[in-house]
Amino acid sequence: MLREHFPGLNQRVHGKPLVYFDNAATAQRPQAVIDAINDYYINHNANVHRGVHFLSESATDLYENARLSLAKLLNAPSPKNLIFVRGCTEAINLVAQTFVRSKIKAGDEILISHLEHHSNIVPWQILREQTGAVLKVIPMNEQGELNLESIDELITEKTAFMSVVHVSNALGTINPVKTLIAKAKEAGIPVMLDGAQAVPHLKVDVQDLDCDFYTVSGHKMYGPTGSGILYGKAEHLEEMPPYQGGGEMISKVTFDHTVYNAVPAKFEAGTPNIAGGIGLGAAAEFMMTIGMDKIAQRDSELRVYTELALKQVPGLKLIGTAAEKSPVFSFVIEGIHAHDVGTIIDHYGVAIRTGHHCTMPIFQYYGLAGSCRASLAFYNTEQEVDVLVDSLIKARKMFE
Ligand code: PMP
């Protein structure tokens, strides 16, 4: 059984079996990831890349093998295309402050979408303040899908960069990223995809997508918190300036001049999150062993089942009904504040998230302060969905 790999799922909360439906916030970790982290701290604990001693070499091997596993998962041409980061937030800030900042002039335009997480909005606003760049937004419709027709008008001679979310964390919409990339490429515009919510659910092939940058959040793909990956095309990584200065990212330092290290070390200043990187590699191996096809199949079974089951809850309205969706359900229930729903069903053991899910502009579009969000992973079950539905019906009854 898929669930048996995840010891965290076997808990009781408030005396009830845990139903963990907050996977878009952070996923549970499989034993293989926990074991890899423990193994590093117990058997290989040393700093990486700089020691000649046995432990340092074995820690370095584990860390670099993790990079290799992630390159396999994403079908990157080489592990050198991958930079270890703290998560998607850091990956996006890194690209904004290096690749884009080094090229952009006042009046140049950055294109994002209405479906972005704050982490793909605020870094561009910071860049706007620094450079005088202009931020443009691809609009969405009532279903929570992007309006593709608008793109031809939004792309101008001044568009310098496009950064779009692959899968929306708030609504579950899977964006037509290949179409978006094709449109950008026609105009010679580099594209970054925020893959935080895509990698846990979809087979992502960065070469097939032909994106310039792709961001991965470790803790959403069953890996450790504070871990992540930035994929970049080699020519960009070679050319762009470093993000942070310090140890590891240099090959020679004098007081007059510093020669930077080769990619990817150029972007990895300081002692990295070694255990996190190793754990993330174990998560990638775990996902490949389960198989992305199997994960996607379970996702789609759960999505269909949940969509139907939620119809039994009186007064429930789904927010975001895109044709292509991951198993993420944003909803409101007539007459009950989202926060109250979350608190009540927690007492039945059900963990969901309530609020704006770091996507305030989406809820501004719908005229809502926020929603309840049940976000499922492949290890969830139909029985758990039934518990969610029962607990929502009970919550609704309390407010009648
Ligand atoms: N983008 C999306 C779509 C997300 O869901 C999240 C996390 N909620 C982020 C970016 C930020 O990712 P991280 O936590 O890895 O910084």
Coordinates of C-alpha atoms and ligand atoms in Angstrom, one line a residue:
M1 CA 0.0 0.0 0.0
L2 CA 1.2 3.5 -0.9
R3 CA 0.3 4.9 2.5
E4 CA 2.6 2.5 4.4
H5 CA 5.6 4.5 3.2
F6 CA 4.3 7.5 5.1
P7 CA 4.6 7.1 8.9
G8 CA 3.1 10.5 9.5
L9 CA -0.3 9.4 8.1
N10 CA -0.8 6.9 11.0
Q11 CA -1.6 9.4 13.6
R12 CA -4.8 10.3 15.5
V13 CA -5.7 13.9 16.1
H14 CA -8.4 14.8 18.6
G15 CA -8.8 11.1 19.0
K16 CA -9.7 10.6 15.3
P17 CA -7.6 9.1 12.5
L18 CA -5.8 11.9 10.7
V19 CA -7.1 12.8 7.3
Y20 CA -4.3 14.9 5.8
F21 CA -5.7 17.1 3.1
D22 CA -3.2 20.0 3.4
N23 CA -0.7 18.6 0.9
A24 CA -0.5 21.8 -1.2
A25 CA 0.9 23.5 2.0
T26 CA 3.3 20.7 2.6
A27 CA 3.3 17.0 1.9
Q28 CA 4.0 14.1 4.3
R29 CA 7.4 12.5 4.0
P30 CA 8.1 8.8 3.2
Q31 CA 10.2 6.7 5.5
A32 CA 12.9 6.6 2.7
V33 CA 13.4 10.4 3.0
I34 CA 13.5 10.3 6.8
D35 CA 16.0 7.4 6.6
A36 CA 18.2 9.3 4.1
I37 CA 18.4 12.3 6.4
N38 CA 19.1 10.2 9.5
D39 CA 21.8 8.2 7.6
Y40 CA 23.6 11.4 6.6
Y41 CA 23.6 12.8 10.2
I42 CA 24.6 9.4 11.8
N43 CA 27.0 7.9 9.2
H44 CA 28.2 10.7 6.9
N45 CA 28.0 13.9 8.9
A46 CA 30.7 16.3 7.4
N47 CA 30.7 19.4 5.3
V48 CA 30.7 18.9 1.5
H49 CA 33.0 19.9 -1.3
R50 CA 35.9 21.0 0.8
G51 CA 37.3 18.1 2.8
V52 CA 39.9 15.5 1.8
H53 CA 38.8 13.2 4.6
F54 CA 36.6 10.1 4.2
L55 CA 33.4 11.5 5.7
S56 CA 33.5 14.7 3.7
E57 CA 34.0 12.8 0.5
S58 CA 31.1 10.4 1.3
A59 CA 28.9 13.4 2.3
T60 CA 29.8 15.1 -1.0
D61 CA 29.0 11.9 -3.0
L62 CA 25.6 11.7 -1.3
Y63 CA 24.8 15.3 -2.0
E64 CA 25.9 15.2 -5.6
N65 CA 24.1 11.9 -6.2
A66 CA 21.0 13.6 -4.9
R67 CA 21.5 16.3 -7.7
L68 CA 21.7 13.4 -10.2
S69 CA 18.4 11.9 -9.0
L70 CA 16.7 15.2 -9.4
A71 CA 18.1 15.7 -12.8
K72 CA 16.6 12.2 -13.7
L73 CA 13.2 13.1 -12.2
L74 CA 13.1 16.4 -14.3
N75 CA 14.9 15.0 -17.3
A76 CA 17.5 17.8 -17.1
P77 CA 20.3 17.4 -19.6
S78 CA 22.8 17.4 -16.8
P79 CA 22.9 17.7 -12.9
K80 CA 24.9 20.9 -13.6
N81 CA 21.6 22.5 -14.7
L82 CA 20.3 22.2 -11.2
I83 CA 21.0 24.6 -8.3
F84 CA 20.1 23.6 -4.8
V85 CA 17.9 26.3 -3.2
R86 CA 15.7 26.7 -0.1
G87 CA 12.5 26.3 -2.2
C88 CA 10.5 27.9 -5.0
T89 CA 10.6 31.3 -3.2
E90 CA 14.3 31.4 -3.3
A91 CA 14.5 30.1 -6.8
I92 CA 12.2 32.8 -8.2
N93 CA 14.0 35.5 -6.2
L94 CA 17.4 34.2 -7.5
V95 CA 16.3 34.4 -11.2
A96 CA 14.7 37.9 -10.7
Q97 CA 17.8 39.3 -9.0
T98 CA 20.4 37.7 -11.4
F99 CA 19.3 36.7 -14.8
V100 CA 16.5 39.3 -15.2
R101 CA 18.0 42.2 -13.2
S102 CA 21.2 42.0 -15.1
K103 CA 19.3 42.5 -18.4
I104 CA 16.3 44.7 -17.6
K105 CA 15.9 48.4 -18.2
A106 CA 13.2 50.9 -17.1
G107 CA 10.1 50.4 -19.1
D108 CA 10.8 46.7 -19.9
E109 CA 7.9 44.4 -19.1
I110 CA 7.7 41.2 -17.0
L111 CA 4.7 39.0 -17.7
I112 CA 3.1 36.9 -14.9
S113 CA -0.4 35.6 -14.5
H114 CA -3.4 36.2 -12.2
L115 CA -3.0 32.7 -10.8
E116 CA 0.4 33.4 -9.2
H117 CA 1.4 32.6 -5.6
H118 CA 2.7 35.7 -3.8
S119 CA 6.2 34.3 -4.3
N120 CA 5.9 34.8 -8.1
I121 CA 4.4 38.4 -7.6
V122 CA 6.4 40.1 -4.9
P123 CA 9.9 39.4 -6.3
W124 CA 8.9 41.1 -9.5
Q125 CA 7.5 44.1 -7.6
I126 CA 10.8 44.4 -5.8
L127 CA 12.6 44.3 -9.2
R128 CA 10.1 46.9 -10.5
E129 CA 11.1 49.2 -7.6
Q130 CA 14.8 48.6 -8.3
T131 CA 14.7 49.0 -12.1
G132 CA 11.5 50.8 -13.2
A133 CA 10.3 47.6 -15.0
V134 CA 6.6 47.2 -15.6
L135 CA 4.6 44.2 -14.4
K136 CA 1.8 42.8 -16.6
V137 CA -0.7 40.1 -15.7
I138 CA -2.3 37.5 -17.9
P139 CA -6.0 37.6 -16.8
M140 CA -8.1 34.6 -15.6
N141 CA -11.7 33.7 -16.0
E142 CA -14.4 32.5 -13.6
Q143 CA -13.3 28.9 -14.0
G144 CA -9.8 29.8 -12.8
E145 CA -8.3 29.4 -16.3
L146 CA -6.0 31.8 -18.0
N147 CA -7.3 33.8 -20.9
L148 CA -4.9 32.7 -23.6
E149 CA -6.3 35.1 -26.3
S150 CA -5.1 38.0 -24.2
I151 CA -1.5 36.9 -24.5
D152 CA -0.9 38.1 -28.0
E153 CA -1.7 41.7 -26.9
L154 CA 0.2 41.4 -23.6
I155 CA 3.4 40.4 -25.3
T156 CA 5.1 43.5 -26.8
E157 CA 8.5 44.4 -28.0
K158 CA 9.2 45.4 -24.4
T159 CA 8.4 42.1 -22.8
A160 CA 11.7 40.9 -21.2
F161 CA 10.6 37.8 -19.2
M162 CA 7.6 35.6 -18.5
S163 CA 7.2 33.8 -15.2
V164 CA 4.1 31.6 -14.8
V165 CA 2.8 29.1 -12.3
H166 CA 2.6 25.5 -13.8
V167 CA -0.2 24.4 -11.4
S168 CA -2.2 26.8 -9.2
N169 CA -1.9 26.1 -5.4
A170 CA -5.2 27.8 -4.7
L171 CA -7.4 26.4 -7.4
G172 CA -5.5 23.4 -8.8
T173 CA -5.6 24.7 -12.4
I174 CA -3.0 23.1 -14.6
N175 CA -2.0 25.8 -16.9
P176 CA -1.4 25.2 -20.7
V177 CA 2.3 25.9 -20.2
K178 CA 3.4 24.5 -23.6
T179 CA 1.1 26.9 -25.4
L180 CA 2.4 29.8 -23.2
I181 CA 6.0 28.8 -23.8
A182 CA 5.4 28.5 -27.5
K183 CA 3.9 32.0 -27.6
A184 CA 6.8 33.5 -25.6
K185 CA 9.4 31.7 -27.7
E186 CA 7.9 33.1 -30.9
A187 CA 8.7 36.5 -29.5
G188 CA 12.1 35.4 -28.1
I189 CA 11.1 35.8 -24.5
P190 CA 12.7 33.6 -21.8
V191 CA 10.2 31.7 -19.6
M192 CA 10.3 30.5 -16.0
L193 CA 7.7 28.1 -14.7
D194 CA 6.9 27.8 -11.0
G195 CA 6.6 24.1 -10.5
A196 CA 5.9 24.0 -6.8
Q197 CA 2.5 22.2 -7.2
A198 CA 3.3 20.5 -10.5
V199 CA 6.2 18.2 -9.6
P200 CA 4.3 16.3 -6.9
H201 CA 1.5 15.5 -9.4
L202 CA 2.8 15.5 -13.0
K203 CA 5.7 14.1 -15.0
V204 CA 7.8 17.2 -15.6
D205 CA 10.3 17.1 -18.4
V206 CA 12.2 20.3 -18.6
Q207 CA 13.7 19.6 -22.0
D208 CA 10.3 18.7 -23.5
L209 CA 8.8 21.9 -22.0
D210 CA 11.7 23.9 -23.3
C211 CA 11.4 26.4 -20.5
D212 CA 14.4 28.5 -19.6
F213 CA 14.0 28.1 -15.8
Y214 CA 11.9 25.7 -13.7
T215 CA 11.5 25.9 -9.9
V216 CA 10.9 22.9 -7.6
S217 CA 9.8 23.0 -3.9
G218 CA 11.2 20.1 -2.0
H219 CA 8.7 20.0 0.8
K220 CA 5.7 19.7 -1.6
M221 CA 7.3 16.7 -3.4
Y222 CA 7.6 14.6 -0.2
G223 CA 11.1 15.9 0.5
P224 CA 12.5 18.0 3.4
T225 CA 11.4 21.6 4.3
G226 CA 13.9 24.2 3.3
S227 CA 15.0 22.3 0.2
G228 CA 14.4 22.9 -3.5
I229 CA 15.8 23.1 -7.0
L230 CA 16.2 25.7 -9.6
Y231 CA 16.6 24.3 -13.1
G232 CA 18.2 26.6 -15.7
K233 CA 19.4 26.2 -19.2
A234 CA 23.2 26.0 -19.3
E235 CA 23.8 29.1 -21.4
H236 CA 21.8 31.2 -18.9
L237 CA 23.5 29.8 -15.8
E238 CA 26.9 30.4 -17.4
E239 CA 26.1 34.0 -18.3
M240 CA 24.2 35.3 -15.3
P241 CA 25.8 36.9 -12.3
P242 CA 25.9 35.2 -8.9
Y243 CA 23.1 35.6 -6.4
Q244 CA 25.0 35.6 -3.1
G245 CA 28.7 35.9 -2.4
G246 CA 30.7 33.7 0.0
G247 CA 32.4 30.4 0.4
E248 CA 31.9 27.6 -2.1
M249 CA 30.9 29.9 -5.0
I250 CA 34.5 31.1 -5.7
S251 CA 37.6 29.6 -7.2
K252 CA 40.0 32.4 -6.3
V253 CA 39.7 35.4 -4.0
T254 CA 42.1 38.3 -3.5
F255 CA 41.1 41.7 -2.0
D256 CA 41.1 43.1 -5.6
H257 CA 39.2 40.4 -7.4
T258 CA 37.3 37.2 -7.2
V259 CA 37.0 34.5 -9.8
Y260 CA 33.7 32.7 -9.4
N261 CA 33.4 28.9 -9.3
A262 CA 31.9 26.9 -12.1
V263 CA 28.1 26.4 -12.4
P264 CA 26.2 25.2 -10.3
A265 CA 28.6 26.0 -7.4
K266 CA 28.6 29.7 -8.5
F267 CA 25.0 29.9 -7.2
E268 CA 25.5 27.9 -4.0
A269 CA 27.3 30.2 -1.6
G270 CA 28.0 29.0 1.9
T271 CA 27.4 25.6 3.5
P272 CA 24.3 24.2 1.9
N273 CA 21.3 22.4 3.4
I274 CA 23.2 19.1 3.0
A275 CA 20.7 16.9 4.8
G276 CA 17.9 18.6 3.0
G277 CA 19.5 18.1 -0.4
I278 CA 20.2 14.4 0.4
G279 CA 16.6 14.0 1.6
L280 CA 15.3 15.7 -1.6
G281 CA 17.3 13.2 -3.7
A282 CA 15.7 10.4 -1.8
A283 CA 12.3 11.9 -2.4
A284 CA 13.0 12.0 -6.2
E285 CA 14.1 8.4 -6.1
F286 CA 11.0 7.5 -4.1
M287 CA 8.7 9.2 -6.7
M288 CA 10.5 7.5 -9.6
T289 CA 10.1 4.1 -7.9
I290 CA 6.4 4.6 -7.3
G291 CA 6.2 6.0 -10.9
M292 CA 4.9 9.3 -12.0
D293 CA 2.3 7.6 -14.2
K294 CA 0.9 5.8 -11.1
I295 CA 0.9 9.0 -9.1
A296 CA -0.9 10.9 -11.9
Q297 CA -3.5 8.0 -12.2
R298 CA -4.2 8.0 -8.5
D299 CA -4.5 11.8 -8.5
S300 CA -7.1 11.7 -11.3
E301 CA -9.1 8.9 -9.6
L302 CA -9.2 11.0 -6.4
R303 CA -10.0 14.2 -8.2
V304 CA -13.0 12.7 -9.9
Y305 CA -14.3 11.0 -6.7
T306 CA -13.8 14.2 -4.6
E307 CA -15.5 16.4 -7.1
L308 CA -18.6 14.2 -7.1
A309 CA -18.5 13.6 -3.3
L310 CA -18.4 17.3 -2.5
K311 CA -21.7 17.8 -4.3
Q312 CA -23.4 16.1 -1.3
V313 CA -22.5 19.1 1.0
P314 CA -25.4 21.6 1.0
G315 CA -24.3 25.1 0.2
L316 CA -20.8 24.2 -0.9
K317 CA -19.5 26.1 -3.9
L318 CA -16.3 25.1 -5.6
I319 CA -13.9 28.0 -6.5
G320 CA -12.0 27.1 -9.6
T321 CA -13.5 24.6 -12.0
A322 CA -10.8 24.4 -14.7
A323 CA -11.0 21.5 -17.2
E324 CA -7.4 20.5 -16.3
K325 CA -6.9 20.3 -12.6
S326 CA -4.8 18.6 -10.0
P327 CA -6.6 17.2 -6.9
V328 CA -6.9 20.6 -5.1
F329 CA -10.4 21.8 -4.1
S330 CA -11.0 25.4 -3.0
F331 CA -14.5 25.9 -1.7
V332 CA -16.8 28.1 0.4
I333 CA -19.9 27.0 2.3
E334 CA -22.8 29.3 2.4
G335 CA -23.3 30.8 5.9
I336 CA -20.0 29.6 7.5
H337 CA -16.7 31.4 7.6
A338 CA -13.9 29.3 6.0
H339 CA -11.9 29.6 9.2
D340 CA -14.8 28.1 11.2
V341 CA -15.2 25.2 8.7
G342 CA -11.5 24.4 9.1
T343 CA -11.6 24.6 12.9
I344 CA -14.7 22.4 13.2
I345 CA -13.6 19.6 10.8
D346 CA -10.1 19.6 12.5
H347 CA -12.1 18.1 15.4
Y348 CA -13.0 15.2 13.1
G349 CA -9.3 14.7 12.3
V350 CA -9.5 16.4 9.0
A351 CA -6.6 18.8 8.1
I352 CA -7.4 21.4 5.4
R353 CA -6.1 24.9 4.9
T354 CA -8.3 28.1 5.1
G355 CA -7.5 31.6 4.0
H356 CA -6.1 33.2 0.9
H357 CA -3.4 30.5 0.3
C358 CA -0.8 33.2 -0.5
T359 CA -2.8 34.1 -3.6
M360 CA -4.7 37.2 -2.6
P361 CA -5.2 38.5 -6.1
I362 CA -7.2 35.3 -7.0
F363 CA -9.6 35.9 -4.2
Q364 CA -9.8 39.6 -5.1
Y365 CA -11.0 38.4 -8.5
Y366 CA -13.8 36.3 -6.8
G367 CA -14.6 39.0 -4.3
L368 CA -13.8 36.6 -1.4
A369 CA -11.5 37.0 1.6
G370 CA -10.4 33.3 1.1
S371 CA -11.6 29.8 0.9
C372 CA -11.3 26.3 2.4
R373 CA -8.8 24.2 0.5
A374 CA -8.6 20.4 0.5
S375 CA -5.5 19.4 -1.3
L376 CA -5.0 15.7 -1.9
A377 CA -1.9 13.5 -2.6
F378 CA -1.7 10.1 -4.2
Y379 CA -1.6 8.4 -0.7
N380 CA -5.0 9.7 0.2
T381 CA -8.1 7.5 -0.1
E382 CA -11.7 7.6 -1.1
Q383 CA -12.6 6.7 2.5
E384 CA -10.8 9.8 3.7
V385 CA -12.8 11.9 1.2
D386 CA -16.0 10.4 2.7
V387 CA -14.8 11.6 6.2
L388 CA -14.2 15.1 4.8
V389 CA -17.7 15.2 3.3
D390 CA -19.4 13.9 6.5
S391 CA -17.5 16.4 8.6
L392 CA -18.5 19.2 6.3
I393 CA -22.1 18.2 6.5
K394 CA -21.9 18.2 10.3
A395 CA -20.2 21.7 10.2
R396 CA -23.0 23.0 8.0
K397 CA -25.7 21.6 10.3
M398 CA -24.1 23.4 13.3
F399 CA -24.7 26.7 11.5
E400 CA -28.2 26.0 10.3
Ligands
PMP1 N1 4.6 28.7 -5.7 C1 3.5 27.9 -5.4 C2 2.5 27.7 -6.5 C3 3.3 27.4 -4.1 O1 2.3 26.7 -3.9 C4 4.3 27.7 -3.2 C5 4.2 27.2 -1.8 N2 2.9 27.3 -1.2 C6 5.4 28.4 -3.5 C7 5.5 28.9 -4.8 C8 6.5 28.7 -2.6 O2 7.3 27.6 -2.4 P1 8.3 27.3 -1.2 O3 7.5 27.0 0.0 O4 9.1 26.2 -1.8 O5 9.1 28.5 -1.1

